[in-house]
PDB file of C-alpha atoms in Angstrom:
ATOM      1  CA  MET N   1      -9.970 -12.243 -22.270  1.00 54.00           C
ATOM      2  CA  THR N   2     -13.733 -11.973 -20.365  1.00 61.00           C
ATOM      3  CA  ASP N   3     -13.361 -14.331 -17.666  1.00 91.00           C
ATOM      4  CA  LEU N   4     -12.319 -11.670 -14.533  1.00 97.00           C
ATOM      5  CA  HIS N   5     -13.305 -12.102 -11.538  1.00 98.00           C
ATOM      6  CA  LEU N   6     -15.899  -9.564 -10.290  1.00 97.00           C
ATOM      7  CA  HIS N   7     -16.345  -8.734  -7.091  1.00 98.00           C
ATOM      8  CA  ARG N   8     -19.747  -7.291  -6.465  1.00 98.00           C
ATOM      9  CA  TRP N   9     -21.880  -5.059  -3.749  1.00 98.00           C
ATOM     10  CA  GLY N  10     -25.085  -3.701  -3.991  1.00 97.00           C
ATOM     11  CA  ASP N  11     -28.331  -4.148  -5.855  1.00 96.00           C
ATOM     12  CA  PRO N  12     -28.223  -6.069  -8.921  1.00 96.00           C
ATOM     13  CA  SER N  13     -31.170  -3.938 -10.258  1.00 96.00           C
ATOM     14  CA  ALA N  14     -29.209  -0.343  -9.999  1.00 96.00           C
ATOM     15  CA  PRO N  15     -27.314   1.180 -11.879  1.00 96.00           C
ATOM     16  CA  PRO N  16     -23.927   0.131 -12.748  1.00 97.00           C
ATOM     17  CA  LEU N  17     -20.714   1.151 -11.301  1.00 98.00           C
ATOM     18  CA  LEU N  18     -17.221   0.054 -12.689  1.00 98.00           C
ATOM     19  CA  MET N  19     -14.637   0.114 -10.475  1.00 99.00           C
ATOM     20  CA  LEU N  20     -10.681  -0.659 -11.361  1.00 99.00           C
ATOM     21  CA  HIS N  21      -8.110  -1.578  -8.337  1.00 98.00           C
ATOM     22  CA  GLY N  22      -4.553  -0.483  -8.428  1.00 97.00           C
ATOM     23  CA  PHE N  23      -0.908  -2.346  -7.497  1.00 97.00           C
ATOM     24  CA  PRO N  24      -0.410  -4.350  -5.214  1.00 97.00           C
ATOM     25  CA  GLU N  25      -4.247  -4.447  -4.626  1.00 97.00           C
ATOM     26  CA  TYR N  26      -7.286  -6.534  -6.145  1.00 98.00           C
ATOM     27  CA  GLY N  27     -11.498  -5.755  -6.978  1.00 98.00           C
ATOM     28  CA  GLY N  28     -12.086  -6.670  -3.024  1.00 98.00           C
ATOM     29  CA  ALA N  29     -10.241  -3.005  -2.333  1.00 98.00           C
ATOM     30  CA  TRP N  30     -12.950  -1.930  -3.043  1.00 98.00           C
ATOM     31  CA  ALA N  31     -15.453  -3.207  -0.464  1.00 98.00           C
ATOM     32  CA  GLY N  32     -15.290  -0.048   2.090  1.00 98.00           C
ATOM     33  CA  VAL N  33     -16.401   2.602  -0.567  1.00 98.00           C
ATOM     34  CA  ALA N  34     -18.680   0.526  -2.569  1.00 98.00           C
ATOM     35  CA  ALA N  35     -20.541  -0.017   1.315  1.00 98.00           C
ATOM     36  CA  HIS N  36     -21.290   4.017   1.384  1.00 98.00           C
ATOM     37  CA  LEU N  37     -22.831   4.074  -2.398  1.00 98.00           C
ATOM     38  CA  PRO N  38     -25.877   1.908  -1.937  1.00 95.00           C
ATOM     39  CA  GLY N  39     -27.453   3.860  -5.158  1.00 94.00           C
ATOM     40  CA  TRP N  40     -25.417   1.775  -7.233  1.00 97.00           C
ATOM     41  CA  HIS N  41     -24.331  -2.097  -8.262  1.00 98.00           C
ATOM     42  CA  CYS N  42     -21.122  -1.431  -7.721  1.00 98.00           C
ATOM     43  CA  LEU N  43     -18.800  -4.240 -10.008  1.00 98.00           C
ATOM     44  CA  ALA N  44     -14.692  -4.322  -9.689  1.00 98.00           C
ATOM     45  CA  PRO N  45     -13.113  -7.002 -11.667  1.00 98.00           C
ATOM     46  CA  ASP N  46      -9.907  -8.061 -10.442  1.00 98.00           C
ATOM     47  CA  GLN N  47      -7.832  -7.324 -12.927  1.00 98.00           C
ATOM     48  CA  ARG N  48      -5.536  -9.224 -15.599  1.00 98.00           C
ATOM     49  CA  GLY N  49      -2.883 -11.591 -13.581  1.00 98.00           C
ATOM     50  CA  TYR N  50      -4.530 -10.517 -10.221  1.00 98.00           C
ATOM     51  CA  GLY N  51      -6.702 -12.584  -7.790  1.00 97.00           C
ATOM     52  CA  ARG N  52      -8.740 -14.897  -8.891  1.00 98.00           C
ATOM     53  CA  SER N  53      -8.486 -13.535 -12.391  1.00 98.00           C
ATOM     54  CA  PRO N  54      -6.641 -15.967 -14.971  1.00 97.00           C
ATOM     55  CA  VAL N  55      -2.511 -14.930 -15.167  1.00 98.00           C
ATOM     56  CA  PRO N  56      -1.410 -15.182 -18.380  1.00 97.00           C
ATOM     57  CA  GLU N  57       2.395 -15.610 -19.133  1.00 97.00           C
ATOM     58  CA  GLY N  58       4.861 -13.531 -21.036  1.00 97.00           C
ATOM     59  CA  VAL N  59       5.291  -9.536 -20.091  1.00 98.00           C
ATOM     60  CA  GLU N  60       3.104  -8.563 -23.550  1.00 98.00           C
ATOM     61  CA  ALA N  61      -0.066  -9.900 -21.909  1.00 98.00           C
ATOM     62  CA  TYR N  62       0.306  -6.713 -19.964  1.00 98.00           C
ATOM     63  CA  ARG N  63       0.955  -4.151 -22.452  1.00 98.00           C
ATOM     64  CA  ILE N  64      -2.298  -0.929 -22.452  1.00 98.00           C
ATOM     65  CA  LYS N  65      -3.497  -2.485 -25.104  1.00 98.00           C
ATOM     66  CA  PRO N  66      -4.483  -5.904 -23.796  1.00 98.00           C
ATOM     67  CA  LEU N  67      -5.475  -4.130 -20.041  1.00 98.00           C
ATOM     68  CA  VAL N  68      -7.829  -2.151 -21.911  1.00 98.00           C
ATOM     69  CA  ALA N  69      -9.392  -4.760 -24.097  1.00 98.00           C
ATOM     70  CA  ASP N  70     -10.266  -6.725 -20.928  1.00 98.00           C
ATOM     71  CA  ILE N  71     -12.320  -3.905 -19.457  1.00 98.00           C
ATOM     72  CA  ALA N  72     -14.073  -2.907 -22.440  1.00 98.00           C
ATOM     73  CA  ALA N  73     -15.107  -6.426 -22.941  1.00 97.00           C
ATOM     74  CA  GLN N  74     -16.153  -6.362 -19.548  1.00 96.00           C
ATOM     75  CA  ILE N  75     -18.022  -3.270 -20.063  1.00 97.00           C
ATOM     76  CA  GLU N  76     -19.665  -4.726 -23.356  1.00 96.00           C
ATOM     77  CA  GLU N  77     -21.531  -7.570 -21.433  1.00 94.00           C
ATOM     78  CA  LEU N  78     -22.707  -4.809 -18.724  1.00 93.00           C
ATOM     79  CA  GLY N  79     -24.026  -2.515 -21.511  1.00 92.00           C
ATOM     80  CA  ALA N  80     -22.553   0.591 -22.213  1.00 86.00           C
ATOM     81  CA  PRO N  81     -21.594   3.291 -21.151  1.00 97.00           C
ATOM     82  CA  VAL N  82     -20.975   3.218 -17.722  1.00 98.00           C
ATOM     83  CA  PRO N  83     -19.439   5.486 -15.006  1.00 98.00           C
ATOM     84  CA  VAL N  84     -15.986   4.137 -14.079  1.00 98.00           C
ATOM     85  CA  VAL N  85     -13.872   4.918 -10.933  1.00 98.00           C
ATOM     86  CA  ALA N  86     -10.517   3.766 -11.073  1.00 98.00           C
ATOM     87  CA  HIS N  87      -7.366   4.641  -8.281  1.00 98.00           C
ATOM     88  CA  ASP N  88      -3.438   4.098  -9.240  1.00 98.00           C
ATOM     89  CA  TRP N  89      -2.706   1.712 -12.050  1.00 98.00           C
ATOM     90  CA  GLY N  90      -6.544   1.174 -11.983  1.00 98.00           C
ATOM     91  CA  ALA N  91      -6.717   5.157 -13.539  1.00 98.00           C
ATOM     92  CA  ALA N  92      -3.824   4.070 -16.359  1.00 98.00           C
ATOM     93  CA  VAL N  93      -6.049   1.210 -17.661  1.00 98.00           C
ATOM     94  CA  ALA N  94      -9.198   3.682 -17.567  1.00 98.00           C
ATOM     95  CA  TYR N  95      -7.959   6.987 -19.195  1.00 98.00           C
ATOM     96  CA  ALA N  96      -7.037   4.395 -21.872  1.00 98.00           C
ATOM     97  CA  LEU N  97     -10.121   2.966 -22.455  1.00 98.00           C
ATOM     98  CA  VAL N  98     -11.460   6.615 -22.253  1.00 98.00           C
ATOM     99  CA  ILE N  99      -9.419   7.546 -24.646  1.00 98.00           C
ATOM    100  CA  ARG N 100      -9.686   4.947 -27.036  1.00 97.00           C
ATOM    101  CA  ARG N 101     -13.302   3.752 -25.979  1.00 98.00           C
ATOM    102  CA  PRO N 102     -15.088   6.679 -24.978  1.00 98.00           C
ATOM    103  CA  GLU N 103     -18.560   5.417 -25.803  1.00 98.00           C
ATOM    104  CA  LEU N 104     -18.059   2.921 -23.572  1.00 98.00           C
ATOM    105  CA  VAL N 105     -17.359   5.733 -20.191  1.00 98.00           C
ATOM    106  CA  SER N 106     -19.784   7.792 -19.375  1.00 98.00           C
ATOM    107  CA  ALA N 107     -17.741   9.745 -16.805  1.00 98.00           C
ATOM    108  CA  LEU N 108     -14.678   9.116 -15.576  1.00 98.00           C
ATOM    109  CA  VAL N 109     -13.450   9.064 -11.565  1.00 98.00           C
ATOM    110  CA  VAL N 110      -9.870   9.180 -10.161  1.00 98.00           C
ATOM    111  CA  VAL N 111      -8.977   8.170  -7.125  1.00 98.00           C
ATOM    112  CA  ASN N 112      -5.260   8.928  -6.470  1.00 98.00           C
ATOM    113  CA  GLY N 113      -4.084   8.461 -10.186  1.00 98.00           C
ATOM    114  CA  VAL N 114      -2.308   9.716 -13.113  1.00 98.00           C
ATOM    115  CA  HIS N 115      -3.138  10.703 -16.321  1.00 98.00           C
ATOM    116  CA  PRO N 116      -0.586   9.316 -18.494  1.00 97.00           C
ATOM    117  CA  GLY N 117       0.650  13.376 -20.140  1.00 97.00           C
ATOM    118  CA  PRO N 118       1.590  15.219 -16.882  1.00 97.00           C
ATOM    119  CA  PHE N 119       2.560  12.231 -15.435  1.00 98.00           C
ATOM    120  CA  GLN N 120       5.385  10.991 -17.798  1.00 97.00           C
ATOM    121  CA  ARG N 121       6.166  14.528 -18.077  1.00 97.00           C
ATOM    122  CA  GLU N 122       7.337  14.076 -14.397  1.00 97.00           C
ATOM    123  CA  LEU N 123       9.112  11.234 -14.692  1.00 97.00           C
ATOM    124  CA  ALA N 124      10.933  13.292 -17.721  1.00 97.00           C
ATOM    125  CA  ARG N 125      11.793  15.768 -15.891  1.00 96.00           C
ATOM    126  CA  GLY N 126      14.287  14.209 -13.491  1.00 94.00           C
ATOM    127  CA  GLY N 127      12.230  15.723 -10.031  1.00 95.00           C
ATOM    128  CA  ALA N 128      10.374  15.145  -7.256  1.00 96.00           C
ATOM    129  CA  GLN N 129       7.998  12.631  -8.860  1.00 96.00           C
ATOM    130  CA  ALA N 130      11.043  10.757 -11.339  1.00 96.00           C
ATOM    131  CA  GLU N 131      12.567  10.211  -7.041  1.00 95.00           C
ATOM    132  CA  ALA N 132       9.403   9.045  -5.668  1.00 94.00           C
ATOM    133  CA  SER N 133       8.949   6.778  -8.523  1.00 95.00           C
ATOM    134  CA  ALA N 134      12.310   5.375  -8.741  1.00 93.00           C
ATOM    135  CA  TYR N 135      10.428   2.133  -7.532  1.00 93.00           C
ATOM    136  CA  ILE N 136       9.540   1.460 -10.827  1.00 95.00           C
ATOM    137  CA  ASP N 137      12.506   0.154 -12.322  1.00 93.00           C
ATOM    138  CA  TYR N 138      13.400  -2.087  -8.650  1.00 94.00           C
ATOM    139  CA  LEU N 139       9.600  -3.568  -9.661  1.00 97.00           C
ATOM    140  CA  ARG N 140      11.392  -3.969 -12.689  1.00 97.00           C
ATOM    141  CA  ASP N 141      13.838  -6.516 -11.601  1.00 96.00           C
ATOM    142  CA  PRO N 142      14.215 -10.220 -12.251  1.00 96.00           C
ATOM    143  CA  GLY N 143      14.943 -10.891  -8.671  1.00 96.00           C
ATOM    144  CA  ALA N 144      11.304  -8.900  -7.749  1.00 97.00           C
ATOM    145  CA  GLU N 145       9.669 -11.704  -6.643  1.00 98.00           C
ATOM    146  CA  ALA N 146      11.750 -13.101  -4.629  1.00 97.00           C
ATOM    147  CA  ARG N 147      12.863 -10.111  -2.625  1.00 96.00           C
ATOM    148  CA  LEU N 148       9.293  -9.103  -2.098  1.00 97.00           C
ATOM    149  CA  SER N 149       7.659 -12.753  -1.338  1.00 97.00           C
ATOM    150  CA  ALA N 150      10.017 -13.456   1.121  1.00 96.00           C
ATOM    151  CA  GLY N 151       8.996 -13.821   4.993  1.00 96.00           C
ATOM    152  CA  ASP N 152       5.132 -13.769   4.159  1.00 95.00           C
ATOM    153  CA  PHE N 153       5.372 -11.325   1.956  1.00 97.00           C
ATOM    154  CA  ALA N 154       7.242  -8.635   3.904  1.00 95.00           C
ATOM    155  CA  GLY N 155       8.971  -6.767   0.936  1.00 94.00           C
ATOM    156  CA  LEU N 156       5.827  -5.783  -0.613  1.00 95.00           C
ATOM    157  CA  ARG N 157       4.019  -4.817   2.839  1.00 93.00           C
ATOM    158  CA  ARG N 158       6.966  -2.007   3.518  1.00 91.00           C
ATOM    159  CA  LEU N 159       6.669  -0.855  -0.616  1.00 85.00           C
ATOM    160  CA  PHE N 160       2.557  -0.797   0.421  1.00 83.00           C
ATOM    161  CA  ALA N 161       3.779   1.340   3.125  1.00 88.00           C
ATOM    162  CA  ALA N 162       6.886   4.122   2.433  1.00 83.00           C
ATOM    163  CA  LYS N 163       6.257   7.226   3.971  1.00 86.00           C
ATOM    164  CA  MET N 164       1.843   6.394   4.314  1.00 94.00           C
ATOM    165  CA  ASP N 165      -0.212   5.314   6.774  1.00 93.00           C
ATOM    166  CA  MET N 166      -1.063   1.555   6.775  1.00 93.00           C
ATOM    167  CA  SER N 167      -2.999   1.206  10.130  1.00 93.00           C
ATOM    168  CA  TRP N 168      -5.850  -0.110   7.977  1.00 95.00           C
ATOM    169  CA  LEU N 169      -3.586  -3.309   6.799  1.00 94.00           C
ATOM    170  CA  THR N 170      -3.891  -5.854  10.045  1.00 94.00           C
ATOM    171  CA  GLY N 171      -6.486  -8.846  10.669  1.00 96.00           C
ATOM    172  CA  PRO N 172      -8.761  -9.540   8.425  1.00 96.00           C
ATOM    173  CA  VAL N 173      -7.708  -7.244   5.349  1.00 96.00           C
ATOM    174  CA  LEU N 174      -4.179  -8.178   5.688  1.00 96.00           C
ATOM    175  CA  ASP N 175      -5.478 -11.483   5.686  1.00 97.00           C
ATOM    176  CA  ALA N 176      -7.215 -11.217   2.174  1.00 97.00           C
ATOM    177  CA  TYR N 177      -4.178  -9.245   0.983  1.00 97.00           C
ATOM    178  CA  LEU N 178      -1.814 -12.153   1.806  1.00 97.00           C
ATOM    179  CA  THR N 179      -4.116 -14.962   0.151  1.00 98.00           C
ATOM    180  CA  GLU N 180      -4.459 -12.544  -2.913  1.00 98.00           C
ATOM    181  CA  TRP N 181      -0.734 -12.265  -3.481  1.00 98.00           C
ATOM    182  CA  SER N 182      -0.193 -15.794  -2.775  1.00 98.00           C
ATOM    183  CA  ARG N 183      -2.091 -17.806  -5.492  1.00 98.00           C
ATOM    184  CA  PRO N 184       0.094 -19.381  -8.257  1.00 97.00           C
ATOM    185  CA  GLY N 185       1.601 -16.932 -10.571  1.00 97.00           C
ATOM    186  CA  VAL N 186      -0.034 -13.818  -9.115  1.00 98.00           C
ATOM    187  CA  LEU N 187       3.103 -11.879  -8.366  1.00 98.00           C
ATOM    188  CA  THR N 188       4.529 -12.334 -11.442  1.00 98.00           C
ATOM    189  CA  GLY N 189       1.445 -10.991 -12.926  1.00 98.00           C
ATOM    190  CA  MET N 190       1.286  -7.579 -10.503  1.00 98.00           C
ATOM    191  CA  LEU N 191       4.953  -6.971 -11.393  1.00 98.00           C
ATOM    192  CA  ASN N 192       4.988  -7.718 -15.241  1.00 98.00           C
ATOM    193  CA  TRP N 193       2.082  -4.089 -15.236  1.00 98.00           C
ATOM    194  CA  TYR N 194       5.415  -2.406 -14.377  1.00 98.00           C
ATOM    195  CA  ARG N 195       6.880  -4.455 -17.179  1.00 98.00           C
ATOM    196  CA  GLY N 196       4.986  -4.104 -20.008  1.00 98.00           C
ATOM    197  CA  SER N 197       4.572  -0.544 -19.527  1.00 97.00           C
ATOM    198  CA  PRO N 198       6.216   2.026 -21.764  1.00 95.00           C
ATOM    199  CA  LEU N 199       7.219   4.607 -19.027  1.00 95.00           C
ATOM    200  CA  ARG N 200      10.631   6.234 -18.225  1.00 95.00           C
ATOM    201  CA  VAL N 201      11.777   7.208 -15.048  1.00 96.00           C
ATOM    202  CA  ALA N 202      14.636   9.846 -15.470  1.00 96.00           C
ATOM    203  CA  ARG N 203      17.472   9.480 -12.951  1.00 92.00           C
ATOM    204  CA  PRO N 204      17.174  12.351 -10.198  1.00 85.00           C
ATOM    205  CA  GLY N 205      18.989  15.448 -11.991  1.00 87.00           C
ATOM    206  CA  GLU N 206      19.015  13.813 -15.533  1.00 93.00           C
ATOM    207  CA  PRO N 207      16.072  14.625 -17.475  1.00 96.00           C
ATOM    208  CA  LEU N 208      15.455  12.616 -20.235  1.00 97.00           C
ATOM    209  CA  ASP N 209      14.611  14.409 -23.707  1.00 96.00           C
ATOM    210  CA  LEU N 210      10.868  13.004 -24.471  1.00 95.00           C
ATOM    211  CA  PRO N 211       8.121  14.722 -26.302  1.00 94.00           C
ATOM    212  CA  GLU N 212       5.178  15.442 -24.293  1.00 92.00           C
ATOM    213  CA  LEU N 213       1.889  13.459 -25.145  1.00 95.00           C
ATOM    214  CA  PRO N 214      -0.266  15.747 -27.715  1.00 96.00           C
ATOM    215  CA  VAL N 215      -3.401  16.992 -26.461  1.00 95.00           C
ATOM    216  CA  GLU N 216      -5.754  15.364 -28.788  1.00 94.00           C
ATOM    217  CA  ALA N 217      -3.853  11.758 -28.277  1.00 96.00           C
ATOM    218  CA  GLY N 218      -4.684  11.630 -24.625  1.00 97.00           C
ATOM    219  CA  ARG N 219      -8.112  13.872 -24.962  1.00 98.00           C
ATOM    220  CA  VAL N 220     -10.248  12.229 -21.769  1.00 98.00           C
ATOM    221  CA  PRO N 221     -13.657  13.422 -23.339  1.00 98.00           C
ATOM    222  CA  VAL N 222     -16.192  12.991 -20.791  1.00 98.00           C
ATOM    223  CA  PRO N 223     -17.350  14.435 -17.655  1.00 98.00           C
ATOM    224  CA  HIS N 224     -13.892  13.872 -15.216  1.00 98.00           C
ATOM    225  CA  LEU N 225     -13.336  14.087 -11.635  1.00 98.00           C
ATOM    226  CA  VAL N 226     -10.173  13.699  -9.641  1.00 98.00           C
ATOM    227  CA  ILE N 227     -10.079  12.579  -5.984  1.00 98.00           C
ATOM    228  CA  TRP N 228      -6.998  13.568  -4.641  1.00 98.00           C
ATOM    229  CA  GLY N 229      -5.564  12.350  -1.076  1.00 98.00           C
ATOM    230  CA  GLU N 230      -3.177  15.214  -0.376  1.00 96.00           C
ATOM    231  CA  ASP N 231      -0.230  13.416   1.515  1.00 96.00           C
ATOM    232  CA  ASP N 232      -0.134  11.249  -1.090  1.00 97.00           C
ATOM    233  CA  ARG N 233       3.881   9.818  -1.306  1.00 95.00           C
ATOM    234  CA  ALA N 234       3.873   8.087  -4.581  1.00 95.00           C
ATOM    235  CA  LEU N 235       2.305  10.269  -6.555  1.00 97.00           C
ATOM    236  CA  LEU N 236       2.703  14.270  -6.240  1.00 97.00           C
ATOM    237  CA  PRO N 237       0.048  16.792  -6.480  1.00 96.00           C
ATOM    238  CA  VAL N 238       2.781  17.887  -9.553  1.00 97.00           C
ATOM    239  CA  CYS N 239       1.086  15.825 -11.569  1.00 97.00           C
ATOM    240  CA  LEU N 240      -2.325  17.221 -11.698  1.00 97.00           C
ATOM    241  CA  GLU N 241      -0.795  20.734 -13.069  1.00 97.00           C
ATOM    242  CA  GLY N 242      -1.880  21.338 -16.686  1.00 97.00           C
ATOM    243  CA  LEU N 243      -4.583  18.089 -16.466  1.00 98.00           C
ATOM    244  CA  ASP N 244      -7.356  20.513 -18.200  1.00 97.00           C
ATOM    245  CA  ALA N 245      -5.313  20.553 -21.464  1.00 97.00           C
ATOM    246  CA  TRP N 246      -6.706  16.369 -21.765  1.00 98.00           C
ATOM    247  CA  CYS N 247      -9.475  16.904 -19.403  1.00 98.00           C
ATOM    248  CA  PRO N 248     -11.753  19.518 -20.640  1.00 96.00           C
ATOM    249  CA  ASP N 249     -14.756  19.109 -18.613  1.00 98.00           C
ATOM    250  CA  LEU N 250     -12.736  18.073 -14.949  1.00 98.00           C
ATOM    251  CA  THR N 251     -13.477  19.068 -11.339  1.00 98.00           C
ATOM    252  CA  ILE N 252     -10.868  18.378  -8.660  1.00 98.00           C
ATOM    253  CA  ARG N 253     -11.367  17.392  -5.098  1.00 98.00           C
ATOM    254  CA  ARG N 254      -8.990  17.193  -2.697  1.00 97.00           C
ATOM    255  CA  LEU N 255      -9.109  15.553   1.060  1.00 96.00           C
ATOM    256  CA  PRO N 256      -6.647  16.431   3.428  1.00 95.00           C
ATOM    257  CA  GLY N 257      -5.169  13.568   5.761  1.00 95.00           C
ATOM    258  CA  ALA N 258      -5.656  10.774   3.264  1.00 97.00           C
ATOM    259  CA  ASP N 259      -2.583   9.522   1.183  1.00 97.00           C
ATOM    260  CA  HIS N 260      -1.794   7.251  -1.707  1.00 97.00           C
ATOM    261  CA  TRP N 261      -4.176   4.370  -0.056  1.00 97.00           C
ATOM    262  CA  ILE N 262      -7.311   6.873   0.133  1.00 97.00           C
ATOM    263  CA  CYS N 263      -9.865   4.436  -0.414  1.00 98.00           C
ATOM    264  CA  HIS N 264      -9.025   2.376   2.598  1.00 97.00           C
ATOM    265  CA  GLN N 265      -8.344   5.099   4.661  1.00 97.00           C
ATOM    266  CA  LYS N 266     -11.835   7.357   4.148  1.00 97.00           C
ATOM    267  CA  PRO N 267     -14.286   5.228   1.931  1.00 98.00           C
ATOM    268  CA  ALA N 268     -17.625   7.381   2.926  1.00 98.00           C
ATOM    269  CA  GLY N 269     -15.747  10.596   2.125  1.00 98.00           C
ATOM    270  CA  VAL N 270     -14.512   9.068  -1.075  1.00 98.00           C
ATOM    271  CA  ALA N 271     -17.557   7.707  -1.573  1.00 98.00           C
ATOM    272  CA  ALA N 272     -19.709  10.757  -0.812  1.00 98.00           C
ATOM    273  CA  ILE N 273     -18.040  12.834  -3.088  1.00 98.00           C
ATOM    274  CA  ILE N 274     -18.604  10.157  -5.772  1.00 98.00           C
ATOM    275  CA  ALA N 275     -21.849   9.892  -5.062  1.00 98.00           C
ATOM    276  CA  GLU N 276     -22.841  14.082  -5.199  1.00 97.00           C
ATOM    277  CA  TRP N 277     -20.430  14.203  -8.676  1.00 98.00           C
ATOM    278  CA  LEU N 278     -22.521  11.373 -10.078  1.00 97.00           C
ATOM    279  CA  THR N 279     -25.492  12.668  -9.161  1.00 96.00           C
ATOM    280  CA  PHE N 280     -24.927  16.634  -9.768  1.00 93.00           C
ATOM    281  CA  ARG N 281     -24.246  14.984 -13.508  1.00 91.00           C
ATOM    282  CA  GLY N 282     -27.462  13.591 -13.809  1.00 87.00           C
ATOM    283  CA  LEU N 283     -25.673   9.906 -14.060  1.00 83.00           C
TER     284      LEU N 283
END
């Protein structure tokens, strides 16, 4: 699927920077960060099932293989390799992309997103991250669409705001999100990312006996930067522990006073870290 809707900012003759959004966002979520990256041509697709991109039917269409294939095709059209910036579910796609097709990615920047190795490890332990991620099974339930869309998406907005600062989701920004969520089939497409995922979440205090992802199967062989809002309540910093085993060229920058929605809360700060690191790496 190469016909993803693409949001663009900056000079088209500048170096490309591909930006991957998470749930329940869309490509336009990167507008604030992109505004502070004038040296780059920032491109952010609405990933499949989101925004103005196609919404294929069936859970199988939202397995990681087709999600990665979408972005690989996008990069091949742009001209590989390119640096990739990703948040939340976008990070899941970006990690799978760089593991499977490293020749397409010159550098990887993840903003409050998690590598599959330490994330599944923490979900299986039945500890704090498993408790924080209990909503995953809630979103997989067949009745999730009705619950989340009722009352002008009041349920989805509550989920968005759980224990985090949502002062940015007002006015025109909120109107834009309501427009994107209201497109035919989109809410089901968004939820199918969870339904298509193999992640297993242990119940608190009931760990799952799952093998850890082997280092070679999850190696990130390109320069890798993680930017972490320290107040995130959906993804916990324990998911960064041991990350360097899979990512030999790893830099972690932490931002206080920001949570999971760091790209909306501190767009200038996120952009400054990205620009500084890419420039340092000669990209």
